[in-house]
CSV table of C-alpha atoms in Angstrom, one decimal:
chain,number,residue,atom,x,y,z
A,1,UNK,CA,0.0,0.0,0.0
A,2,UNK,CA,2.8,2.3,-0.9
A,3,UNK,CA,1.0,4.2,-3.1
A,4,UNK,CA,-1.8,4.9,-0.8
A,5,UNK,CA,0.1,6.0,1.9
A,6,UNK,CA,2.1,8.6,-0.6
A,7,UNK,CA,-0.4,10.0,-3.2
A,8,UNK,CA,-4.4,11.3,-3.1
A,9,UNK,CA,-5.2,8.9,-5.5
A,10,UNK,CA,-9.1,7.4,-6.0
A,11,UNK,CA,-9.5,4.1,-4.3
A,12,UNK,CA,-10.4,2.0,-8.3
A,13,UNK,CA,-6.7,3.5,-9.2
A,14,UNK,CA,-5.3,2.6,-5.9
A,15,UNK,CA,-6.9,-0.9,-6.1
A,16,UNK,CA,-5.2,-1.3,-9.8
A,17,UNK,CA,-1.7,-0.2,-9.2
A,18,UNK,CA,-1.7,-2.7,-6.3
A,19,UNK,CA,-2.9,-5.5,-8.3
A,20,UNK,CA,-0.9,-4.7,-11.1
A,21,UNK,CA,2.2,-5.2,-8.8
A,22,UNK,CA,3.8,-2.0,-9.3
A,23,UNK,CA,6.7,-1.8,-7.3
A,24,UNK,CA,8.0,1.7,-5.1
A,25,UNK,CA,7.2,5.0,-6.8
A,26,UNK,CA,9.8,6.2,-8.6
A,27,UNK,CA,11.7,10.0,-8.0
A,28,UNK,CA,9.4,11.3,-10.6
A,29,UNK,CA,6.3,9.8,-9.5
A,30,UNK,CA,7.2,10.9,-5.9
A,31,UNK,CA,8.2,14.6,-7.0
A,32,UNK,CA,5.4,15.1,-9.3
A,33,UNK,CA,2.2,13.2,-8.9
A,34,UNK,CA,0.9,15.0,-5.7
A,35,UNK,CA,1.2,18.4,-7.3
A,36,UNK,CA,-0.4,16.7,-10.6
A,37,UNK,CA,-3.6,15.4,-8.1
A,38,UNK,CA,-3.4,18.7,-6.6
A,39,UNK,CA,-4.1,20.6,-9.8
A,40,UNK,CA,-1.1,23.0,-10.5
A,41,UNK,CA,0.5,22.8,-13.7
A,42,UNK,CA,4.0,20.8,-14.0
A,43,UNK,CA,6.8,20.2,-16.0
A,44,UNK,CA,8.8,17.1,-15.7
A,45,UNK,CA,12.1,16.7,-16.7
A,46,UNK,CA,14.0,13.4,-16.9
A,47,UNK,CA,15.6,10.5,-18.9
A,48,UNK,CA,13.9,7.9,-21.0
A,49,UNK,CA,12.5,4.6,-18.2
A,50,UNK,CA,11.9,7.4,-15.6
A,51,UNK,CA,8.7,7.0,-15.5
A,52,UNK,CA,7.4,10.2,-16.5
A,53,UNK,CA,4.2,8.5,-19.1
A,54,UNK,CA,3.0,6.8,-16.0
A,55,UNK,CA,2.6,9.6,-14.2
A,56,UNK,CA,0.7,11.3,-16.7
A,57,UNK,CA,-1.6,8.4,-17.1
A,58,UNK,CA,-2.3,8.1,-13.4
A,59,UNK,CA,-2.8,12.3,-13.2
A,60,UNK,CA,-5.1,11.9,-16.2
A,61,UNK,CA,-7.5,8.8,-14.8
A,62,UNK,CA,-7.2,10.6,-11.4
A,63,UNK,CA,-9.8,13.4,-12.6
A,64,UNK,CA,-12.3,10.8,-13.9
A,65,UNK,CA,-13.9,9.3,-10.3
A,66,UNK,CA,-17.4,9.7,-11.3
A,67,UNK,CA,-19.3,8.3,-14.7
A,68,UNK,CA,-18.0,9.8,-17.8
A,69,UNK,CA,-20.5,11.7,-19.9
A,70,UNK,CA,-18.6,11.3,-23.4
A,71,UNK,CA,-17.4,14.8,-23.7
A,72,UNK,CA,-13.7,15.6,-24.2
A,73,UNK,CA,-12.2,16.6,-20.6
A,74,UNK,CA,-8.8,15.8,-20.7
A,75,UNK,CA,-6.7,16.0,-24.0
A,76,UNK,CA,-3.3,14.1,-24.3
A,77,UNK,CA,-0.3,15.1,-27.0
A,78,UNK,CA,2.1,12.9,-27.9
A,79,UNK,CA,4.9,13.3,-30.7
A,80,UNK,CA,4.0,10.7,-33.2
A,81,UNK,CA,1.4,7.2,-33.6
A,82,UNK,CA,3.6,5.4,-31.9
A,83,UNK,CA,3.5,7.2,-28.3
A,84,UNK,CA,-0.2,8.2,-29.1
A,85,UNK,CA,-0.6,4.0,-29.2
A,86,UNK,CA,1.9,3.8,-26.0
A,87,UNK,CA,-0.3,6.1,-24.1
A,88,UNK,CA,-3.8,4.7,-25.0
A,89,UNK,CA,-2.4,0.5,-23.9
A,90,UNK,CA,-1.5,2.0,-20.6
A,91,UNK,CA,-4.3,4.0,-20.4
A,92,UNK,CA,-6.4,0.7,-20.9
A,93,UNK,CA,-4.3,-1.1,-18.8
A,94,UNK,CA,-4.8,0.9,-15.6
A,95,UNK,CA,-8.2,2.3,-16.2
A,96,UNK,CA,-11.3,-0.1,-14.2
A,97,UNK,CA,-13.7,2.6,-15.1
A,98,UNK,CA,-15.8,1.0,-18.1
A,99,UNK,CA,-17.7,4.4,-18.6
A,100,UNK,CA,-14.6,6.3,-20.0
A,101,UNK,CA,-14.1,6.4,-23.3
A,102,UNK,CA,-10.9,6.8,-24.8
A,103,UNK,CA,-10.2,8.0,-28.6
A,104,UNK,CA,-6.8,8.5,-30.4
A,105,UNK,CA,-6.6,11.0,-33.1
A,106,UNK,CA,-3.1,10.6,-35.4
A,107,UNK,CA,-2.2,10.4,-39.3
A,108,UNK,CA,-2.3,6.5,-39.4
A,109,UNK,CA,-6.2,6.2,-39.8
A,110,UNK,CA,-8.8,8.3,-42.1
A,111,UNK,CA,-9.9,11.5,-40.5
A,112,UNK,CA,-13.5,10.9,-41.6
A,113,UNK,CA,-13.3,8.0,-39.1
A,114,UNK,CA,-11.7,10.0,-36.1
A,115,UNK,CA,-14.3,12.4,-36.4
A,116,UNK,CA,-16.7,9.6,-36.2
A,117,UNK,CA,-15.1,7.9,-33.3
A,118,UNK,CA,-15.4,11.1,-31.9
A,119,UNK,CA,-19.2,11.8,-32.2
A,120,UNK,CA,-19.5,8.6,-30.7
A,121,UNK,CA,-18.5,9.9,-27.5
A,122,UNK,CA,-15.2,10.7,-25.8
A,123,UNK,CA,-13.7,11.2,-22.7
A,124,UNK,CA,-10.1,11.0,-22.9
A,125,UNK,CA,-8.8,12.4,-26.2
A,126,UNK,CA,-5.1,11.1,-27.1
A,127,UNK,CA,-3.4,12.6,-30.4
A,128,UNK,CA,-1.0,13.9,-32.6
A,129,UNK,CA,-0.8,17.7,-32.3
A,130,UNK,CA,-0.7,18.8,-36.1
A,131,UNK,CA,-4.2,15.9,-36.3
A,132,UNK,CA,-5.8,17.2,-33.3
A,133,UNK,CA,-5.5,20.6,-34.7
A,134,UNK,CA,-7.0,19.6,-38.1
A,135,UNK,CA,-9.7,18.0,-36.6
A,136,UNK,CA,-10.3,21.0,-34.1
A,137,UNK,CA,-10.4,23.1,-37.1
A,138,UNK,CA,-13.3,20.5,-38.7
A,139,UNK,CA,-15.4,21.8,-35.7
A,140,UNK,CA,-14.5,17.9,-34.9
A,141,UNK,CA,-12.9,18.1,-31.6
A,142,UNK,CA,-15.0,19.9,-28.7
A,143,UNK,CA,-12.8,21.4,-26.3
A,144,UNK,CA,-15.1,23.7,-24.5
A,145,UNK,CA,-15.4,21.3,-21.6
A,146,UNK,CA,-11.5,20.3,-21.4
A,147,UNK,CA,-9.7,21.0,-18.3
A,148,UNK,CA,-6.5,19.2,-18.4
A,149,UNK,CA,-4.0,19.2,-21.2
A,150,UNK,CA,-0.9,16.8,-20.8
A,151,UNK,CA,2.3,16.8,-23.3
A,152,UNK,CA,4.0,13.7,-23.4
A,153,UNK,CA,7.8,13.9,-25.3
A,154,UNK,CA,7.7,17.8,-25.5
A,155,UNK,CA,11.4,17.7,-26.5
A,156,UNK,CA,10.2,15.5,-29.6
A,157,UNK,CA,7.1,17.6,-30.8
A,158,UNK,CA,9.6,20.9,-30.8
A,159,UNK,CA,12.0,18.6,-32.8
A,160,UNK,CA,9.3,18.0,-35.4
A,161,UNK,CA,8.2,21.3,-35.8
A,162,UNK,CA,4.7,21.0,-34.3
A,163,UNK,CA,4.6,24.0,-31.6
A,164,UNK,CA,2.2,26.0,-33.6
A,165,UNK,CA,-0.5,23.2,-33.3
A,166,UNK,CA,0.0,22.6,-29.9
A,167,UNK,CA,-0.1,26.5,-28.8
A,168,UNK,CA,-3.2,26.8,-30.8
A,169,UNK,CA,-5.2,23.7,-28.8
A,170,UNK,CA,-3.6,24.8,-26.0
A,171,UNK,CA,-4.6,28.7,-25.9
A,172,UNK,CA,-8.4,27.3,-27.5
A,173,UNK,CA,-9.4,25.6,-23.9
A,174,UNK,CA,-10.4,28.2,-21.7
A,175,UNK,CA,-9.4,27.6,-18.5
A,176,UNK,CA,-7.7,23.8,-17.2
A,177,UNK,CA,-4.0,22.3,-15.8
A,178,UNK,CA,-1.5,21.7,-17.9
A,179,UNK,CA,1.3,19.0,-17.6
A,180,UNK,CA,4.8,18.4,-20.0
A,181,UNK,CA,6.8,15.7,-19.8
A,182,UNK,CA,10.0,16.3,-21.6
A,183,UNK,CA,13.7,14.5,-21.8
A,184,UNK,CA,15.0,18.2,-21.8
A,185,UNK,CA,14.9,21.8,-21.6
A,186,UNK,CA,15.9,24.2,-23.6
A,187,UNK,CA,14.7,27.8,-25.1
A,188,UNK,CA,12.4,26.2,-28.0
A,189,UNK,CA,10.5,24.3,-25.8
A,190,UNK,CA,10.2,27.0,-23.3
A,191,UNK,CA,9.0,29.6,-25.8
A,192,UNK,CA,5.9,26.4,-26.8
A,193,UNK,CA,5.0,26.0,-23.3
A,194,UNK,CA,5.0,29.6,-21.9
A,195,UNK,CA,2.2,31.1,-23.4
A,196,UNK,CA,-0.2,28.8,-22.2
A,197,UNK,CA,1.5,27.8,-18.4
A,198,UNK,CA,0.4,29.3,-15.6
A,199,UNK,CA,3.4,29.2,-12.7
A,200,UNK,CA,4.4,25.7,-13.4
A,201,UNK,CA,6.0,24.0,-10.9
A,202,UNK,CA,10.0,22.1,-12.6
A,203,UNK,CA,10.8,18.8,-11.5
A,204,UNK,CA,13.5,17.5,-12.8
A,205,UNK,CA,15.3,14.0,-12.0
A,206,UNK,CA,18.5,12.1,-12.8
A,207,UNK,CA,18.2,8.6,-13.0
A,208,UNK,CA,22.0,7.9,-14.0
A,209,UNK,CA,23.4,4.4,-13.5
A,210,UNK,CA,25.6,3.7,-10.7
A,211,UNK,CA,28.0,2.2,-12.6
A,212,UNK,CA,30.1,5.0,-14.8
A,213,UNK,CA,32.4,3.9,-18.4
A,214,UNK,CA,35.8,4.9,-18.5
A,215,UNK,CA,35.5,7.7,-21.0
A,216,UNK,CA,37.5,11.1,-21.8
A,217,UNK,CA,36.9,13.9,-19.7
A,218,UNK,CA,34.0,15.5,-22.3
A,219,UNK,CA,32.7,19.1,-22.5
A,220,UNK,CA,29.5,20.5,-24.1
A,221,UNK,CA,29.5,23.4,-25.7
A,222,UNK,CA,25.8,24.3,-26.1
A,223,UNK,CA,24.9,26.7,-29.2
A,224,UNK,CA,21.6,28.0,-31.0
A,225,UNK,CA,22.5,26.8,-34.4
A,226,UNK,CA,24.6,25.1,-37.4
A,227,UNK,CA,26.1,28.6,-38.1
A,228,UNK,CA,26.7,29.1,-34.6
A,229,UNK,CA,28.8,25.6,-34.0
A,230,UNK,CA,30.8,26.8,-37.4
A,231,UNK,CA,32.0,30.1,-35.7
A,232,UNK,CA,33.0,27.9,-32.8
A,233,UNK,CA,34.9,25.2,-34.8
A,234,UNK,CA,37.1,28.1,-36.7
A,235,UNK,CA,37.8,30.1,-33.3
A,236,UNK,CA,38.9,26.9,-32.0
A,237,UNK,CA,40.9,25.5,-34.5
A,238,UNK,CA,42.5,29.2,-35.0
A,239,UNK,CA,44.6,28.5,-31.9
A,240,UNK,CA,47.2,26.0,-33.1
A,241,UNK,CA,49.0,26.0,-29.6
A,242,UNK,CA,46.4,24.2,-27.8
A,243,UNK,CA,44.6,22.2,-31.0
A,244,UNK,CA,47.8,20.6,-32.4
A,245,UNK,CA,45.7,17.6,-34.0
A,246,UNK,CA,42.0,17.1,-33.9
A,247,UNK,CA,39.8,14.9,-35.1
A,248,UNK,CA,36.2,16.3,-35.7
A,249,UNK,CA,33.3,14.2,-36.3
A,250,UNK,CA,29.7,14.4,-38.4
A,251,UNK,CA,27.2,12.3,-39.6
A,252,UNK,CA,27.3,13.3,-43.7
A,253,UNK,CA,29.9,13.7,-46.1
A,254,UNK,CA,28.3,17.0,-47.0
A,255,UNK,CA,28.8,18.3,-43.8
A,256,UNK,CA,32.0,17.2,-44.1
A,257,UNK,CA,32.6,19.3,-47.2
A,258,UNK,CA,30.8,22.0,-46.0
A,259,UNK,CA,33.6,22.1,-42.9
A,260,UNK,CA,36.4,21.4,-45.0
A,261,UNK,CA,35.4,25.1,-47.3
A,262,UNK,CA,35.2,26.8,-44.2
A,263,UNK,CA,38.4,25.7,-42.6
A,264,UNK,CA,40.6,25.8,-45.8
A,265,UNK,CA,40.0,29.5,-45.8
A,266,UNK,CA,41.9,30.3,-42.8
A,267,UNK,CA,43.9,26.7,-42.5
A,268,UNK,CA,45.0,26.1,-45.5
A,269,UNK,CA,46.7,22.7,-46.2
A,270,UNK,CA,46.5,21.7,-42.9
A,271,UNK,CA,43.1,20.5,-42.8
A,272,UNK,CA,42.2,17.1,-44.4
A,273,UNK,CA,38.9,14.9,-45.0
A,274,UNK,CA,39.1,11.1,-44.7
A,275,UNK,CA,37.7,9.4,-47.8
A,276,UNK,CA,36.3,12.3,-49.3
A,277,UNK,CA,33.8,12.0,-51.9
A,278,UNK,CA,36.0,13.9,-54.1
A,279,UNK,CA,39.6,13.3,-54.8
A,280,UNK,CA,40.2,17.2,-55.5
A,281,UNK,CA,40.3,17.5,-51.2
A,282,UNK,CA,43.3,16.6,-49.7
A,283,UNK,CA,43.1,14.0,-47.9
A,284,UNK,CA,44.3,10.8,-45.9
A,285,UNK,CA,43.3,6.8,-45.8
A,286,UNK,CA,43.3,6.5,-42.1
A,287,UNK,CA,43.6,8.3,-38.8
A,288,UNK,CA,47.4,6.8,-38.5
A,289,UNK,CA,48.4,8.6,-41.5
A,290,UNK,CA,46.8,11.9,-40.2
A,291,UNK,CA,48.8,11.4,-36.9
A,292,UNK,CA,52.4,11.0,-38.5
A,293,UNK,CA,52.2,14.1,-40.7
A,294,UNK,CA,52.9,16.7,-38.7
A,295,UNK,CA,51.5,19.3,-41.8
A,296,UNK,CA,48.0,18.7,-40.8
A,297,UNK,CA,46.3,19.5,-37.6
A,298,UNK,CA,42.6,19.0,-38.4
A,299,UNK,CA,40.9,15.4,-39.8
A,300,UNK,CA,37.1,15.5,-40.8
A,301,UNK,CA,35.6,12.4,-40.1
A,302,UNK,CA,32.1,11.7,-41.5
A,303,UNK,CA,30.2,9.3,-39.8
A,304,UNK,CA,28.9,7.8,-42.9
A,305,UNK,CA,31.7,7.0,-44.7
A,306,UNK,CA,33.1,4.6,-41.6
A,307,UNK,CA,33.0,1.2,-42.5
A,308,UNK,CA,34.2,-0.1,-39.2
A,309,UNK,CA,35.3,1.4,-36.5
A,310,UNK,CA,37.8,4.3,-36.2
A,311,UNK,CA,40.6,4.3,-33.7
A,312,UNK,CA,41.4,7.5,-32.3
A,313,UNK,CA,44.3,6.6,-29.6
A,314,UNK,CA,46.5,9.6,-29.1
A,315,UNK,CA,44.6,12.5,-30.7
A,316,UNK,CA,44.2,15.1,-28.0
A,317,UNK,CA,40.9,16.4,-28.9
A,318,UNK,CA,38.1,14.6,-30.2
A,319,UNK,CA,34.9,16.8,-31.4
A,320,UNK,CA,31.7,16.0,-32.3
A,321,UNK,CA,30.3,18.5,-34.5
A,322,UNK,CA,27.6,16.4,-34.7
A,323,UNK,CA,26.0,13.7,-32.5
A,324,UNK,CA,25.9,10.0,-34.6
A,325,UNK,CA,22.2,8.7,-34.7
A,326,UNK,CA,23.8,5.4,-33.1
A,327,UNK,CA,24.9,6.4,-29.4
A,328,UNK,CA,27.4,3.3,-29.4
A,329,UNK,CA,29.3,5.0,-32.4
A,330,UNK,CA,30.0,8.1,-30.3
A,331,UNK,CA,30.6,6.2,-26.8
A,332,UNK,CA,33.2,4.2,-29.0
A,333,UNK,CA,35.1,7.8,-30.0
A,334,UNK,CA,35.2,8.4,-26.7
A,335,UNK,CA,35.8,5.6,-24.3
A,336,UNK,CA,39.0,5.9,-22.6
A,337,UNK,CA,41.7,3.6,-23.3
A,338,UNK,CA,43.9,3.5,-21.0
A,339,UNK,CA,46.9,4.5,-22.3
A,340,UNK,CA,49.3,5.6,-19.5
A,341,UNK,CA,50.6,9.6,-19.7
A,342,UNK,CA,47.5,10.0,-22.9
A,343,UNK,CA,45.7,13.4,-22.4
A,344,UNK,CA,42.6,13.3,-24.7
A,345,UNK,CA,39.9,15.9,-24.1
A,346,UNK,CA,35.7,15.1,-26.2
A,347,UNK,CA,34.1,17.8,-26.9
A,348,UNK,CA,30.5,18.0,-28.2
A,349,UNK,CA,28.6,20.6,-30.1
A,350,UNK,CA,24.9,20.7,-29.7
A,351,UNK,CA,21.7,22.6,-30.2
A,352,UNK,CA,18.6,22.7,-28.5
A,353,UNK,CA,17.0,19.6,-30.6
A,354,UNK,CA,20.1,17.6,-29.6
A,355,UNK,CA,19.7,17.7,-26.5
A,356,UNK,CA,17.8,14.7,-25.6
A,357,UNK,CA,20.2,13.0,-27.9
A,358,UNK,CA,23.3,14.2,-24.9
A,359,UNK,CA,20.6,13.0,-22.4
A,360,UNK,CA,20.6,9.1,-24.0
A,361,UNK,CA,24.5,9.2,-24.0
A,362,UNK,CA,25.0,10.2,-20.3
A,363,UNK,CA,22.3,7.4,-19.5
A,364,UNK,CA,25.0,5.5,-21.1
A,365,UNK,CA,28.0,6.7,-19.7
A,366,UNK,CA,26.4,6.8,-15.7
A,367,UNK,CA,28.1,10.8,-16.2
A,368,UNK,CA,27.0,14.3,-17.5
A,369,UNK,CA,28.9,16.4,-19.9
A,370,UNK,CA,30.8,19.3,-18.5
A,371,UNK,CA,28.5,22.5,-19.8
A,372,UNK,CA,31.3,24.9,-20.5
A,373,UNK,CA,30.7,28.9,-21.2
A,374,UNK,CA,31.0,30.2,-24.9
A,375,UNK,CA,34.6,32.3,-26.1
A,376,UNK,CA,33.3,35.7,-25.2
A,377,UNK,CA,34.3,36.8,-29.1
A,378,UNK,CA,32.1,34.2,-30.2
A,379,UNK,CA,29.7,35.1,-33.3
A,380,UNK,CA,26.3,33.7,-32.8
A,381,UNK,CA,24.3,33.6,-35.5
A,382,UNK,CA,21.0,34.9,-35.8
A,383,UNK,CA,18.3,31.9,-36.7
A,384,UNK,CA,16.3,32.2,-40.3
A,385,UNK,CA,13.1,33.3,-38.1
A,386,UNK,CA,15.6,36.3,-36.6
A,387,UNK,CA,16.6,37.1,-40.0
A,388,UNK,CA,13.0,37.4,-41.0
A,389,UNK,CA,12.0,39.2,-38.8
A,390,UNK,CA,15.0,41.8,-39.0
A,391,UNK,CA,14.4,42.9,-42.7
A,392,UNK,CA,12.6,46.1,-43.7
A,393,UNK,CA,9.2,46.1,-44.6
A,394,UNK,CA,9.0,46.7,-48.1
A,395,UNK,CA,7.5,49.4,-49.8
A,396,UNK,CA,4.0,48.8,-51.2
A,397,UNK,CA,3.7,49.2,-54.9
A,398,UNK,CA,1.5,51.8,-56.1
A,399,UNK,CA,-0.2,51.1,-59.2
A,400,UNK,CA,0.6,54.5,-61.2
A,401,UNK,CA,-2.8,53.9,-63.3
A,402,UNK,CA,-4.8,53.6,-60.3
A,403,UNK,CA,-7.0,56.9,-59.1
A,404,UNK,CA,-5.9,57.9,-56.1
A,405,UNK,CA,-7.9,61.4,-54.6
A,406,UNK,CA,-6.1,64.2,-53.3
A,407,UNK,CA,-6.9,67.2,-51.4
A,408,UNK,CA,-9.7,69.1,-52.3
A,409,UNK,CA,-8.4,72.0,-55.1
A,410,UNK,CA,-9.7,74.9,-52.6
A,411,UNK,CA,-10.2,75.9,-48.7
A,412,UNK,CA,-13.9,76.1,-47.5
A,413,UNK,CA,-14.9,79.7,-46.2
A,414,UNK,CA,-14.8,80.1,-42.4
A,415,UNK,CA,-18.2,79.9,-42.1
A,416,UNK,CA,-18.9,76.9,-43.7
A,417,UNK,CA,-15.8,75.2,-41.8
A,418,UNK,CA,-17.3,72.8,-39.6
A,419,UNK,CA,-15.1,73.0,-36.0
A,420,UNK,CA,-17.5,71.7,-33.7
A,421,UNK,CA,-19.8,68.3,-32.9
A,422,UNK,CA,-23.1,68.7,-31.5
A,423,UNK,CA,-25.1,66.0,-29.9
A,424,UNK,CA,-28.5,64.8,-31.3
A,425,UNK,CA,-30.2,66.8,-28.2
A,426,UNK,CA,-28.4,69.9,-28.5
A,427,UNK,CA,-29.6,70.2,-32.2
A,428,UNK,CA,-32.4,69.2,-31.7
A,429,UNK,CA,-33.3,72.3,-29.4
A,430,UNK,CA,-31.5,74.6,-31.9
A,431,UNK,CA,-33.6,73.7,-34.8
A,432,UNK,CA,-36.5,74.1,-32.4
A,433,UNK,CA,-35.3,77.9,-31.3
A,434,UNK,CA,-34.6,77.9,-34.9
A,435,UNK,CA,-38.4,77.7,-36.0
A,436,UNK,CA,-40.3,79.8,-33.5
């Protein structure tokens, strides 16, 4: 009776957890869930297996103790079909109370049929922001009687682009709680969820393994965009005291070449790509050869082109400009060998949507990155909304064959200049003086 004894839960839900066997709450559920019953609005931050979509089911079926009347009251986002289909099996698995109905909007079914479902009756709405949106638009999805509105994977619906819908649902129900569960935070997903949020109370866990890899000490440099991490990359490798060989790391070879023009401008001959696309580069046939000439200082490495792996023993930095889509190819750059007297420093670019990507590797690793300041004479560069919204307004065209009036070709006589504004009573009685 754990459960009972730490949260305000409704006796069914109590009842279910218990027979369901669910062990000791975990640090979310502990940190979260009685503010969640207690109707304030929450964010909750913390790794993937934390626990953070039962929690939200359990807040959700929480505000349903009575029979359900088939109307909308609680509206659940989730990235993509795949967590929409997560979130209705566990909603199914703990709910007891047969008079709920649950629906899932998403891009995997006909709307027609979603609309349907819906007219049918529904209590608990789970969906795809951008589909919930369309169908809200359809006059489809009632939200006049919704009062609680949960985001599930924030971090992911900001990666897909889908803030727009979700500020639109979210700022079309009137008055209700609202809960996010995210991986991470970061200045995108705060813009979403601030216009909508009323003082929200931040949780935020760490639920890092107690057992720690032997990796390079690593730093993370973090930085608004792809522009941004280039400006870093050339003031770095600028100082050829401390970055006497690198080897920097992305996922494409057009990154790679992108880099490699960048570089060249200031570096010269002593940058190099490994198994360029294009034999016009210079370049080298393996990290070994990079290390013995002592004319180069910089090795682009993209991810793509490695067969096998890629043994970087004995380079003193190792960069990741970007982070690989397979964690195990990164943790391989950077896992410690051993070496005795070897001084090797990782360091990782990465912007707000990569984030949850640093979050999976220090899962792995049992370790955070270092967060390290930005070079004061860093040039951060402005995003392509910034830029918009920087340039002038342009002029609007004036159609010279179009009549347009001027200003009347004479003054009106003073006494036909009209300098005051008499009310409907007040002329009245004049035009009555007026006559008699």
């Amino acid at each position: 009776m754990v459960w009972a004894e730490k949260f305000k839960l409704n006796k069914q839900l109590i009842k279910t957890v218990t027979e369901l066997g669910f062990g000791a709450p975990k640090d979310i559920q502990l940190k979260t869930l009685t503010r969640i019953t207690g109707g304030q609005d929450v964010i909750g931050i913390g790794p993937e297996g934390a626990g953070k979509t039962t929690t939200l089911v359990l807040g959700t079926l929480n505000r349903f103790n009575y029979k359900a009347d088939g109307v909308p009251r609680a509206l659940v986002l989730a990235p993509d079909q795949e967590r929409v289909f997560e979130i209705v099996a566990q909603l199914e698995r703990i709910n007891r109370n047969t008079s709920i109905r649950i629906v899932s909007l998403h891009n995997g079914s006909p709307i027609d049929q979603q609309m349907d479902d819906l007219a049918d009756g529904a209590d608990i709405v789970v969906a795809t922001p951008d589909r919930a949106r369309a169908i809200y638009l359809k006059l489809g999805l009632n939200l006049n009687k919704v009062t609680y509105l949960a985001i599930d994977d924030a971090h992911l619906i900001v990666k897909q682009g889908l803030q727009l819908p979700v500020v639109e649902l979210a700022t079309s129900i009137d008055k209700g709680q609202h809960i996010v569960f995210t991986e991470v935070m970061h200045d995108r997903l705060e813009k979403m969820i601030g216009s909508f949020m009323v003082n929200p109370a931040t949780i935020e866990v760490d639920d890092l393994p107690e057992e720690k890899l032997a990796t390079y000490p690593q730093m993370l440099y973090h930085v608004p965009n792809f522009g941004t991490k280039l400006n870093l990359l050339s003031l770095f490798m600028q100082d050829d005291e401390v970055f006497t060989k690198t080897v920097v790391f992305v996922n494409t070879k057009t990154t790679a070449e992108t880099l490699y023009k960048s570089l060249t401008n200031r570096l010269r001959k002593s940058v190099a790509l490994l198994a360029p696309a294009f034999f016009e580069y210079n370049q080298v046939k393996d990290v070994e050869a990079f290390t013995n000439n002592n004319a180069l200082r910089v090795l682009i490495v993209a991810q793509e082109s490695i067969e096998a792996g890629i043994n970087v023993q004995g380079i003193p930095f190792i960069l990741h400009f970007d982070i690989p889509a397979e964690k195990e190819d990164y943790i391989a750059h950077i896992t410690d060998s051993g070496v005795a007297d070897e001084e090797t420093l990782a360091l990782t670019f990465a912007t707000d949507i990569e984030l949850d990507q640093v979050r999976k590797i220090e899962q792995i690793t049992g370790q955070k990155m270092q967060l390290a300041e930005l070079p004061e004479d860093l040039v951060i560069e402005k995003t392509r909304a910034q830029k918009e919204a920087d340039k002038p307004e342009k002029p609007k065209r004036v159609d010279p064959n179009k009549y347009v009036p001027g200003e009347a070709f004479h003054e009106k006589k003073p006494e036909n200049a009209k300098t005051y504004n008499f009310s409907a009573n007040k002329k009245a009685k004049m035009n009555k003086k007026k006559n008699h």
